[in-house]
Amino acid sequence: AQSVTQLGSHVSVSEGALVLLRCNYSSSVPPYLFWYVQYPNQGLQLLLKYTTGATLVKGINGFEAEFKKSETSFHLTKPSAHMSDAAEYFCAVSRNTPLVFGKGTRLSVIA
Amino acid sequence: ETGVTQSPTHLIKTRGQQVTLRCSSQSGHNTVSWYQQALGQGPQFIFQYYREEENGRGNFPPRFSGLQFPNYSSELNVNALELDDSALYLCASSSGLAEETQYFGPGTRLLVL
């Protein structure tokens, strides 16, 4: 069985500060890992994904994530937060299975 | 190329009624998955269809059923609605079972009174 834990249901950062959203996963097979973003009253948009190969993955809007097998983590980072980054972020895991999502982290950006 | 679309955007029903939600997949995609997202939670997998056949189901009762049509559009039907069925229902399409990236529609928000 696969599962995802997102540490922190709400993260607040100042505009221009580093964004760090934490995700730990559990999987009995090498996982595929995803980060999705959800803006208010919208569906999910793929930010980035890891399947195989390079463990540092770059996505859209300046976000990146690093797959660390030894720590079973896939944390999402962005060097400098923008007001437009305020949204709900979901980490998800799969591997020949349906996506299993974490509960999400709401990111607030303070001017 | 059009993305994933869903209809209606919002819906209000009463307990015991039946509802049908619709999804049009992204062009070229033959796999569709449905998810339920309760308020404050991550999406939960309901079921998946591949080339008109159900290909996996999550922990949802049989009153949740689906269809996929030859043009790969899809329906989610829920019978005997309960208050706890109130949620955002998301449809996601992909280009095949081996294609892990799923592209989501905007969702249908269902309120059961």
Coordinates of C-alpha atoms in Angstrom, one line a residue:
Chain A
A1 CA 0.0 0.0 0.0
Q2 CA 1.1 3.5 -0.6
S3 CA 0.6 6.6 1.5
V4 CA 1.6 10.3 1.7
T5 CA 2.1 12.5 4.7
Q6 CA 2.3 16.2 4.2
L7 CA 3.7 18.0 7.3
G8 CA 1.9 21.2 8.1
S9 CA -1.6 21.8 6.9
H10 CA -0.9 25.5 6.6
V11 CA 2.4 27.3 5.8
S12 CA 2.8 31.0 5.8
V13 CA 5.8 32.9 4.2
S14 CA 6.6 36.4 3.4
E15 CA 6.8 37.5 -0.2
G16 CA 10.4 36.8 -1.5
A17 CA 11.1 34.2 1.2
L18 CA 11.9 30.6 0.6
V19 CA 9.0 28.2 0.2
L20 CA 9.4 24.7 1.7
L21 CA 6.5 22.3 1.6
R22 CA 7.2 18.9 3.1
C23 CA 6.1 15.5 1.8
N24 CA 7.0 12.0 3.0
Y25 CA 5.7 8.9 1.3
S26 CA 5.4 5.2 2.0
S27 CA 5.6 2.7 -0.9
S28 CA 6.5 -0.9 -1.3
V29 CA 7.8 -0.3 -4.8
P30 CA 9.9 2.5 -6.4
P31 CA 7.4 5.3 -6.4
Y32 CA 6.3 7.9 -8.9
L33 CA 5.9 11.2 -7.1
F34 CA 3.9 14.2 -8.0
W35 CA 3.1 17.7 -6.7
Y36 CA -0.1 19.3 -7.8
V37 CA -1.4 22.8 -7.0
Q38 CA -5.0 23.8 -6.6
Y39 CA -6.1 27.4 -6.8
P40 CA -9.5 28.4 -5.2
N41 CA -12.5 26.9 -6.9
Q42 CA -10.3 25.2 -9.5
G43 CA -9.1 21.7 -10.3
L44 CA -5.6 20.3 -9.8
Q45 CA -2.6 21.5 -11.9
L46 CA 0.5 19.4 -12.2
L47 CA 3.6 21.3 -10.9
L48 CA 6.2 18.5 -11.4
K49 CA 6.7 14.8 -11.2
Y50 CA 9.5 12.3 -10.5
T51 CA 9.4 8.9 -12.2
T52 CA 13.0 7.8 -12.8
G53 CA 16.4 9.4 -13.4
A54 CA 17.6 12.7 -11.9
T55 CA 16.4 13.1 -8.4
L56 CA 16.1 16.9 -8.6
V57 CA 13.0 17.7 -10.6
K58 CA 12.2 21.2 -11.9
G59 CA 8.6 22.2 -12.5
I60 CA 6.6 25.1 -13.5
N61 CA 6.5 28.5 -11.9
G62 CA 10.0 28.1 -10.4
F63 CA 9.2 25.2 -8.2
E64 CA 11.5 22.2 -7.8
A65 CA 11.5 19.0 -5.7
E66 CA 14.1 16.5 -4.7
F67 CA 13.5 12.8 -4.4
K68 CA 15.4 11.4 -1.4
K69 CA 15.0 7.6 -1.2
S70 CA 16.8 7.3 2.1
E71 CA 14.5 9.8 3.7
T72 CA 11.4 8.7 1.8
S73 CA 10.8 12.4 1.1
F74 CA 9.9 14.6 -1.9
H75 CA 9.9 18.1 -0.5
L76 CA 8.8 21.0 -2.7
T77 CA 10.8 24.3 -2.7
K78 CA 10.8 27.6 -4.4
P79 CA 13.6 30.2 -3.7
S80 CA 11.4 33.3 -3.7
A81 CA 7.6 33.3 -3.0
H82 CA 5.2 35.4 -5.0
M83 CA 1.8 36.5 -4.0
S84 CA 0.4 34.4 -6.9
D85 CA 1.8 31.2 -5.2
A86 CA -0.9 31.3 -2.6
A87 CA -2.9 28.1 -3.1
E88 CA -3.3 24.5 -1.8
Y89 CA -0.5 22.1 -2.7
F90 CA -0.9 18.3 -2.8
C91 CA 1.8 15.7 -2.9
A92 CA 0.8 12.3 -4.5
V93 CA 2.3 8.9 -5.0
S94 CA 1.6 6.1 -7.5
R95 CA 3.2 3.3 -9.4
N96 CA 0.9 1.4 -11.6
T97 CA -1.8 2.4 -9.2
P98 CA -4.2 5.2 -8.8
L99 CA -2.8 8.4 -7.4
V100 CA -2.8 8.5 -3.6
F101 CA -2.8 12.1 -2.3
G102 CA -1.8 13.7 0.9
K103 CA -4.2 16.0 2.8
G104 CA -2.6 19.1 1.3
T105 CA -0.8 22.1 2.6
R106 CA -2.3 25.6 2.2
L107 CA 0.4 28.2 1.4
S108 CA -0.2 31.8 2.3
V109 CA 2.1 34.5 1.1
I110 CA 2.3 37.7 3.1
A111 CA 3.1 41.0 1.4
Chain B
E1 CA -6.1 20.8 -28.0
T2 CA -8.8 21.1 -25.4
G3 CA -8.2 20.2 -21.8
V4 CA -10.4 18.2 -19.5
T5 CA -13.9 19.7 -19.0
Q6 CA -16.6 18.8 -16.5
S7 CA -20.3 19.6 -16.2
P8 CA -22.1 21.0 -14.3
T9 CA -19.8 23.2 -12.2
H10 CA -22.1 23.2 -9.2
L11 CA -25.1 21.1 -8.2
I12 CA -27.5 20.9 -5.3
K13 CA -29.4 17.8 -4.5
T14 CA -31.3 16.3 -1.6
R15 CA -30.8 13.1 0.3
G16 CA -31.9 10.0 -1.6
Q17 CA -31.8 11.6 -5.0
Q18 CA -29.5 10.5 -7.9
V19 CA -27.0 12.5 -9.7
T20 CA -24.9 12.2 -12.9
L21 CA -21.7 14.1 -13.4
R22 CA -20.0 14.4 -16.8
C23 CA -16.4 14.6 -18.0
S24 CA -14.8 15.1 -21.4
S25 CA -11.3 13.9 -21.6
Q26 CA -8.3 15.7 -23.0
S27 CA -7.9 15.0 -26.7
G28 CA -6.1 11.7 -27.4
H29 CA -6.6 10.3 -23.8
N30 CA -8.3 6.9 -23.4
T31 CA -8.1 6.6 -19.6
V32 CA -10.3 8.5 -17.1
S33 CA -10.2 8.5 -13.3
W34 CA -12.7 10.0 -10.9
Y35 CA -11.8 11.4 -7.5
Q36 CA -13.8 12.7 -4.6
Q37 CA -12.4 15.6 -2.6
A38 CA -14.1 16.4 0.6
L39 CA -13.6 19.8 2.2
G40 CA -10.2 20.2 3.6
Q41 CA -9.0 16.8 2.3
G42 CA -7.0 15.5 -0.6
P43 CA -8.7 13.8 -3.5
Q44 CA -9.8 10.1 -2.9
F45 CA -9.8 7.7 -5.8
I46 CA -13.3 6.4 -6.8
F47 CA -12.6 4.4 -10.0
Q48 CA -10.8 4.4 -13.3
Y49 CA -12.0 3.5 -16.8
Y50 CA -9.7 2.4 -19.7
R51 CA -11.2 2.0 -23.2
E52 CA -14.8 1.7 -21.7
E53 CA -14.0 -0.9 -19.1
E54 CA -13.6 -0.3 -15.4
N55 CA -10.0 -0.8 -14.4
G56 CA -9.8 -0.4 -10.7
R57 CA -12.0 0.9 -7.9
G58 CA -11.4 2.6 -4.6
N59 CA -13.1 2.1 -1.3
F60 CA -16.5 3.5 -2.5
P61 CA -19.9 1.7 -2.3
P62 CA -21.6 0.3 -5.4
R63 CA -24.0 3.2 -5.5
F64 CA -21.1 5.0 -7.1
S65 CA -21.0 3.8 -10.7
G66 CA -19.5 5.0 -13.9
L67 CA -19.4 4.8 -17.7
Q68 CA -16.9 5.6 -20.4
F69 CA -18.1 6.1 -23.9
P70 CA -16.5 5.4 -27.3
N71 CA -15.3 9.0 -27.5
Y72 CA -13.7 8.5 -24.1
S73 CA -16.1 11.0 -22.3
S74 CA -17.2 9.7 -19.0
E75 CA -20.0 9.8 -16.4
L76 CA -20.1 9.4 -12.7
N77 CA -23.4 8.3 -11.3
V78 CA -24.3 8.4 -7.6
N79 CA -27.5 6.9 -6.3
A80 CA -29.3 7.3 -3.0
L81 CA -27.3 10.5 -2.2
E82 CA -26.1 10.9 1.4
L83 CA -25.1 14.1 3.2
D84 CA -21.5 12.9 3.2
D85 CA -21.4 12.8 -0.6
S86 CA -21.1 16.6 -0.5
A87 CA -17.7 17.2 -2.1
L88 CA -15.8 18.3 -5.2
Y89 CA -15.7 15.6 -7.8
L90 CA -12.7 15.6 -10.0
C91 CA -12.2 13.9 -13.3
A92 CA -8.7 13.2 -14.6
S93 CA -7.6 11.9 -18.0
S94 CA -4.4 10.3 -19.2
S95 CA -3.1 8.7 -22.4
G96 CA -2.9 5.2 -21.2
L97 CA -2.5 2.9 -18.2
A98 CA 1.2 3.2 -18.3
E99 CA 1.1 7.0 -18.5
E100 CA 1.2 8.2 -15.0
T101 CA 0.5 11.8 -15.5
Q102 CA -3.1 12.6 -15.0
Y103 CA -4.7 15.9 -16.1
F104 CA -7.5 17.2 -14.0
G105 CA -10.7 19.0 -14.9
P106 CA -12.0 21.9 -12.8
G107 CA -14.4 19.7 -10.9
T108 CA -18.1 19.6 -10.0
R109 CA -19.0 20.8 -6.6
L110 CA -22.0 18.8 -5.2
L111 CA -24.0 19.8 -2.2
V112 CA -26.4 17.3 -0.7
L113 CA -29.0 18.8 1.6

